[in-house]
Coordinates of C-alpha atoms in Angstrom, one line a residue:
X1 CA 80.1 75.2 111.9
X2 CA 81.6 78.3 109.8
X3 CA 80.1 78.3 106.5
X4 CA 82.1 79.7 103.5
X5 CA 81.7 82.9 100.6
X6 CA 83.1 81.5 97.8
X7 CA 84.3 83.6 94.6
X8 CA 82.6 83.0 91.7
X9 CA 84.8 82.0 88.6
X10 CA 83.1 81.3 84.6
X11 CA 84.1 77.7 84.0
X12 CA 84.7 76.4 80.5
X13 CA 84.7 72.7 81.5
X14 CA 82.4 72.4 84.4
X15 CA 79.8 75.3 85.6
X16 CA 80.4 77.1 88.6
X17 CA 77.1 75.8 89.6
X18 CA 77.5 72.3 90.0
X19 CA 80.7 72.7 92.4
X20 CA 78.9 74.9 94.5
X21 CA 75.5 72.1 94.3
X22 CA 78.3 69.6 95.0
X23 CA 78.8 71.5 98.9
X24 CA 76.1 73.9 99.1
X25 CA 75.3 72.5 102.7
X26 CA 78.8 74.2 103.6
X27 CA 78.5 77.5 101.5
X28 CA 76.5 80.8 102.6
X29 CA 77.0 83.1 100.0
X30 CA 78.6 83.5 96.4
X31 CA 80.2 86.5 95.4
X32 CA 81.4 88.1 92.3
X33 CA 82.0 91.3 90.1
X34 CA 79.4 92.1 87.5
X35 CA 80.7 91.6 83.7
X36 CA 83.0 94.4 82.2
X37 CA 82.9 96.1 86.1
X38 CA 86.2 96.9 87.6
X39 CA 87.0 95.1 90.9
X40 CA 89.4 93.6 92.8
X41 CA 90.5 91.3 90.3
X42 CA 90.3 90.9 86.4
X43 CA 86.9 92.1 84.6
X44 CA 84.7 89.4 83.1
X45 CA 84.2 90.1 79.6
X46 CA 80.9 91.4 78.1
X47 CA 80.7 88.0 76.0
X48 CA 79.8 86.0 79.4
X49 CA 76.9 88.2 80.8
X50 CA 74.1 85.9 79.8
X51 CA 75.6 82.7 81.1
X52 CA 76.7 84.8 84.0
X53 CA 73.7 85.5 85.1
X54 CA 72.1 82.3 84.1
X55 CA 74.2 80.7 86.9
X56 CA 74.0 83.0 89.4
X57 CA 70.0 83.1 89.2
X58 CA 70.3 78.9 89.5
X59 CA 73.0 79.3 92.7
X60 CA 70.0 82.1 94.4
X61 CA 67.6 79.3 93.3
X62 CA 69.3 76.6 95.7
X63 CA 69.1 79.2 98.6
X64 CA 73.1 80.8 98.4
X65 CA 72.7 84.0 99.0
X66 CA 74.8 86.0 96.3
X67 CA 77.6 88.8 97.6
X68 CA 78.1 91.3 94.3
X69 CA 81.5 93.1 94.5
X70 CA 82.3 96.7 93.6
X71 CA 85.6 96.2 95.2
X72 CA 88.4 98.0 93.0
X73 CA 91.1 100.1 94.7
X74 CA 90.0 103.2 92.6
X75 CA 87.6 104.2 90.5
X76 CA 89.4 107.3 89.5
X77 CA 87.7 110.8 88.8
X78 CA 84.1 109.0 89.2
X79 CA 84.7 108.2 92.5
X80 CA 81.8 110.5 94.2
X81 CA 79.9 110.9 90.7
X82 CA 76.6 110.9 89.9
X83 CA 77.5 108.7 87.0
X84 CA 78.9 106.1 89.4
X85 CA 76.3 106.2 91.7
X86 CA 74.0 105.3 88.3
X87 CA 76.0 102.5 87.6
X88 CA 76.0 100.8 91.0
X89 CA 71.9 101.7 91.5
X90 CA 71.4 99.9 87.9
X91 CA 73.4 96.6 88.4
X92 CA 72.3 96.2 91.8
X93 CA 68.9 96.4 90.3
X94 CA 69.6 94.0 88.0
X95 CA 71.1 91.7 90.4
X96 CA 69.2 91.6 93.2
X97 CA 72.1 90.8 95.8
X98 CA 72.2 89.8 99.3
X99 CA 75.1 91.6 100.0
X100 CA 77.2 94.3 98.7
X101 CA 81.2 93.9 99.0
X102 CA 83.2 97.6 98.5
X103 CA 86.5 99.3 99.3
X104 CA 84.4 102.2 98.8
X105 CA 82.3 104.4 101.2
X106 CA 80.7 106.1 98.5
X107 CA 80.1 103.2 97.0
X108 CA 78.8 101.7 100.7
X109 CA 76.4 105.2 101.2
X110 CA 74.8 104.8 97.9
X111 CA 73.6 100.9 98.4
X112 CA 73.2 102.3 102.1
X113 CA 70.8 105.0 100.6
X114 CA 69.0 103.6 97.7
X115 CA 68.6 99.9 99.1
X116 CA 68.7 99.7 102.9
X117 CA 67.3 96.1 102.4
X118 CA 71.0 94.8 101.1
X119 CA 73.6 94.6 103.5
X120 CA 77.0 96.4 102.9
X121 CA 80.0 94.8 103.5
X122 CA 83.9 96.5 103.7
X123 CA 86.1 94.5 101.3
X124 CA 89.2 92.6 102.7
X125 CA 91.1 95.0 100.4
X126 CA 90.4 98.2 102.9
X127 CA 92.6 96.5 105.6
X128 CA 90.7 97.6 108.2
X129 CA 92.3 95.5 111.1
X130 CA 91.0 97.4 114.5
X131 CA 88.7 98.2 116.3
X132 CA 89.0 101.9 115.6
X133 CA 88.8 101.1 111.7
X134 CA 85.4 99.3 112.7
X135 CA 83.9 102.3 114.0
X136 CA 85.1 105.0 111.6
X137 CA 82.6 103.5 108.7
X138 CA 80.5 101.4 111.2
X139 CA 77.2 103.6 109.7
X140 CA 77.3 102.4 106.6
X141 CA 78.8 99.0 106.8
X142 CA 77.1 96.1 108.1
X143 CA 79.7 93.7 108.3
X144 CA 83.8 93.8 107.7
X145 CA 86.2 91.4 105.8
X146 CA 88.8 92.4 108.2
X147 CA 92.5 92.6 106.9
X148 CA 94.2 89.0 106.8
X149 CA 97.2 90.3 108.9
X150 CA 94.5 89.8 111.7
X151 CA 94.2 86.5 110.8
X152 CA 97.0 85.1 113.1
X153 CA 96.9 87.4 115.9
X154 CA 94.2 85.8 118.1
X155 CA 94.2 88.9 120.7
X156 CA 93.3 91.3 118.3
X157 CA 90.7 89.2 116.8
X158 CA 89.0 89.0 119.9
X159 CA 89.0 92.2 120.5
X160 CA 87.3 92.8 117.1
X161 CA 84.7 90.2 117.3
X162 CA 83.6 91.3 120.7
X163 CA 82.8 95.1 119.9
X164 CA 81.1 93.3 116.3
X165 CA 79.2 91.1 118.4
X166 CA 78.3 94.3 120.9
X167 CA 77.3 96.5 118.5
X168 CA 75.3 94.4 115.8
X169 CA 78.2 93.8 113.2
X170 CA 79.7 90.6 111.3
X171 CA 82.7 89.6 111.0
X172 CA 84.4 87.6 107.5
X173 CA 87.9 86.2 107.3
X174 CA 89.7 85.4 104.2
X175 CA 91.5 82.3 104.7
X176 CA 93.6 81.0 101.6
X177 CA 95.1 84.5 100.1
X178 CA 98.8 83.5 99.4
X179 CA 99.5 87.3 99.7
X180 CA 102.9 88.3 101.5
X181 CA 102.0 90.0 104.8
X182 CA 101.9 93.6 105.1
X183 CA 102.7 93.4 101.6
X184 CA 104.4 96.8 100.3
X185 CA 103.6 96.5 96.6
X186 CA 99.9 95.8 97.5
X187 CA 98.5 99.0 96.9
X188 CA 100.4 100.0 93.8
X189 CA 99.0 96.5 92.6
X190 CA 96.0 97.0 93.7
X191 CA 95.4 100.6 91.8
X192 CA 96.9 98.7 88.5
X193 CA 93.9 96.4 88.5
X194 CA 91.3 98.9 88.4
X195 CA 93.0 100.2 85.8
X196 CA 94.1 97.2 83.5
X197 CA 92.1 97.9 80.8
X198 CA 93.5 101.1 79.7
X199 CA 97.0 100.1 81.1
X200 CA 96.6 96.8 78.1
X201 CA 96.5 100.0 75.6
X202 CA 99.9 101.7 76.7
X203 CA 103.7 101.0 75.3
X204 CA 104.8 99.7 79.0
X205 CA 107.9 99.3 80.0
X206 CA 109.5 95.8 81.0
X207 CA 108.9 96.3 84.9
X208 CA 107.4 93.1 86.2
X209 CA 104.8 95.2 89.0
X210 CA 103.8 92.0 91.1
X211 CA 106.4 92.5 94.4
X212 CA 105.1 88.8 95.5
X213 CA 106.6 87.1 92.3
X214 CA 109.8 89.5 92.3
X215 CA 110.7 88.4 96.1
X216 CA 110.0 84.7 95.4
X217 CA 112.9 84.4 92.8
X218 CA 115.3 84.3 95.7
X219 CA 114.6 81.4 97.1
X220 CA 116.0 82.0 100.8
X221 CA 112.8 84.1 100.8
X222 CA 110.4 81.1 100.3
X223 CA 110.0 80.9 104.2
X224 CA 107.8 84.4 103.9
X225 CA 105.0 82.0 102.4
X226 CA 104.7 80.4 105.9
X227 CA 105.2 83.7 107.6
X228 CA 101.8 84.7 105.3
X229 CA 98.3 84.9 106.9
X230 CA 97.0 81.8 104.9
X231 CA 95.0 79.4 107.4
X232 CA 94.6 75.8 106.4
X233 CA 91.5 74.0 105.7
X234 CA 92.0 71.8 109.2
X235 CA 92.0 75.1 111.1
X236 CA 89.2 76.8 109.7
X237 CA 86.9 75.9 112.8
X238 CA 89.5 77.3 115.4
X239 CA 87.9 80.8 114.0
X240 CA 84.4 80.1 115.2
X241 CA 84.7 82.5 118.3
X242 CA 85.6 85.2 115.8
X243 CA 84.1 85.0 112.9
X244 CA 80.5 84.7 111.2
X245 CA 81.8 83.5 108.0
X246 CA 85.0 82.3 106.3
X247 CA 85.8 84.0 102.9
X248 CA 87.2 81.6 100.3
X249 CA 89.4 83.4 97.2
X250 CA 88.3 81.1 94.3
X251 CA 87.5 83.8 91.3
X252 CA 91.1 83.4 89.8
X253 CA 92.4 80.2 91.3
X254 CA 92.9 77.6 88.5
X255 CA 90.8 74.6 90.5
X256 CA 88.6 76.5 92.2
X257 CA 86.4 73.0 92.9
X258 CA 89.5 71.8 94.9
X259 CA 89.9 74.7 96.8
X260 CA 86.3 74.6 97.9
X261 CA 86.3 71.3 98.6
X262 CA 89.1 71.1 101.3
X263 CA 87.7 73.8 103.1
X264 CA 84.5 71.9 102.9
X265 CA 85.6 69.0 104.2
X266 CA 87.9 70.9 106.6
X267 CA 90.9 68.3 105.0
X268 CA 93.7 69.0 102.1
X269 CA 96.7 66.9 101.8
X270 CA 98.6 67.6 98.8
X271 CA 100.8 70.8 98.3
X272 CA 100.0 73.6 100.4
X273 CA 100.4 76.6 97.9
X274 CA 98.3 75.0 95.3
X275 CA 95.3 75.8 97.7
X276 CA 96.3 79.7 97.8
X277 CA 95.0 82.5 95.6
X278 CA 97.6 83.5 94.0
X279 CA 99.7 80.2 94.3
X280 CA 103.4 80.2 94.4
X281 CA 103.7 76.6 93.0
X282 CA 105.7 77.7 89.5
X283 CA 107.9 79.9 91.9
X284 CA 109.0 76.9 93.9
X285 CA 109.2 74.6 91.3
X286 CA 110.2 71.6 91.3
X287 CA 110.0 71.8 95.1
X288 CA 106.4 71.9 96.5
X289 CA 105.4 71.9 100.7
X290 CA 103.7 69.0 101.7
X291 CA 101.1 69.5 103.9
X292 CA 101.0 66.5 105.9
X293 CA 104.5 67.5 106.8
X294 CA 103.5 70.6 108.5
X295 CA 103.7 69.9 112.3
X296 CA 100.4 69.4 114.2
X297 CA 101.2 72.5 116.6
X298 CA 101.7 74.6 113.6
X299 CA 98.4 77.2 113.9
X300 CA 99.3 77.6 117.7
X301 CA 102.4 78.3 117.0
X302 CA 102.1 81.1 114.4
X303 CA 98.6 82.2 116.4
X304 CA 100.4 83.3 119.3
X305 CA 103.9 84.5 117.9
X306 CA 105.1 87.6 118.6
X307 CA 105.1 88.2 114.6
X308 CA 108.7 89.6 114.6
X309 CA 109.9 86.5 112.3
X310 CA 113.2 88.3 111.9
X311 CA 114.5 87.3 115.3
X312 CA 112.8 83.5 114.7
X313 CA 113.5 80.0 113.0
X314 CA 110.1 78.2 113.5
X315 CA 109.0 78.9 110.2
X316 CA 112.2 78.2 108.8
X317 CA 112.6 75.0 110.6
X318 CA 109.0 73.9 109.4
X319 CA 110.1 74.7 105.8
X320 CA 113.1 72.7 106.1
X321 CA 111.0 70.1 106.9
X322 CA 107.7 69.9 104.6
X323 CA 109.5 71.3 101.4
X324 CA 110.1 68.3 99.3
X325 CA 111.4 67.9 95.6
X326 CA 109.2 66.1 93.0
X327 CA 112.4 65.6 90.6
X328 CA 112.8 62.0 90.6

């Protein structure tokens, strides 16, 4: 059975800890960003380092291996600097991960270099979908978190699980992104991550930058959330040919326990976009999409599409049908 990397996420009410004790028969691997280190997603604050890593050494303590992300889009003009390469050697030194998760092959050839214990891992966010984007980096990566546009096209995941398997590499999938496929604004929002700390300090104008949240005000565009490369909890195990392990997105998601739990369990009934990271559920307010209304052919289906949803009403049909109002 496919175990899961799940993202870690500092818990006011409940510690991280005890919802990964609660289905650590089902989780590999933890990973997360080191406090006040840009990544893929929002910094943890200085403030949390000591119960940070007070957690972190109790999850490595129940045998979870721990994944430490150096994943943002850019790290500007120290991209290839020494200074960098400081950074990185000290906190992996004071972490003491497993694995290593970057969009950056500098970043990859100085863990490759200094630590050639660790594994190195190519973030999700490097969208490499192909065989040919396998081999360009395949020296100093280890194992890929392919792009999730692979996620429903079964022929080209073959293809990239056999040359893995062939030539000593792992395979991840992320399964519960709620990004738009081939999203357009992804990069721009990407960069504006790494750089949200110094963007907080600017006069901004009024542009609202997430293209996800912008196309989802129309609401004839709702289909485009089925259309996605989200893959529900029930369908996880359809991957095992392809993949080693199945990447959960949990370090932002407001329940991150009830995420991991459906994906653990392999079951979710309830509505579908509250399992996604980022959810859409305020954009299709008060409507939600019942789950157990999605038809049972669904993943074989939109597994062996041709993708070209312009010319098709499956999705649209399916929508019709599962999207339900919770007005009374």
């Amino acid at each position: 059975m496919l175990k899961l990397s799940v993202g870690y996420q500092f818990l006011e009410d409940e510690s991280f800890y005890e919802i990964v004790k609660r289905t650590k028969e089902q989780i590999e691997e933890v990973y997360f960003a080191y406090p006040n280190f840009a990544s893929g997603r929002s910094m943890l604050e200085d403030e949390i380092t000591e119960p940070f890593k007070e957690e972190i050494e109790q999850i490595r303590n129940m045998g979870i291996k721990l994944d430490l992300l150096f994943n943002a889009n850019c790290y500007g003009e120290n991209a290839i600097s020494r200074s960098l390469s400081n950074q990185v050697i000290s906190t992996v030194k004071n972490v003491r991960p497993d694995v290593v998760t970057t969009t950056s092959p500098a970043i990859a050839y100085i863990v490759k270099n200094n630590f050639p214990e660790i594994k190195t891992r190519a973030s999700v966010n490097m969208k490499i979908g192909s065989v040919k984007g396998m081999q360009y980096l395949e020296p100093i990566f280890d194992s890929f978190c392919i792009a999730k546009e692979c996620n429903r096209d079964l022929s080209l995941l073959k293809d990239i699980s056999h040359y893995a398997k062939e030539n000593g590499k792992q395979i991840t999938i992320l399964a519960n992104s709620g990004c738009m496929r081939n999203c357009s604004g992804q990069i721009f929002h990407d960069n504006m991550v790494a750089h949200e700390a110094d963007i907080a300090k600017n006069d901004n104008i009024g542009f609202v930058p997430y293209t996800c949240w912008n196309y989802l005000r129309d609401s004839k565009n709702f289909v485009s959330v089925l259309q996605n490369t989200w893959i529900r909890p029930e369908d996880i195990d359809n991957y095992e040919p392809y993949a080693d392990l199945i990447k959960i997105a949990t370090r932002m998601h407001s329940n991150p326990a009830m995420v991991i739990s459906a994906y653990a369990k392999r079951k979710f009934k309830g509505n579908l976009l509250d399992l996604f990271e980022p959810g859409y559920s305020p954009a299709f307010a008060p409507y939600i999409i019942d789950s157990s209304l999605l038809p049972m052919d669904f993943w074989q289906k939109t597994t062996e599409c041709n993708k070209k949803c312009e010319n098709c009403n499956y999705c649209a049909t399916v929508l019709e049908k599962s999207l339900i109002s919770t007005d009374m």
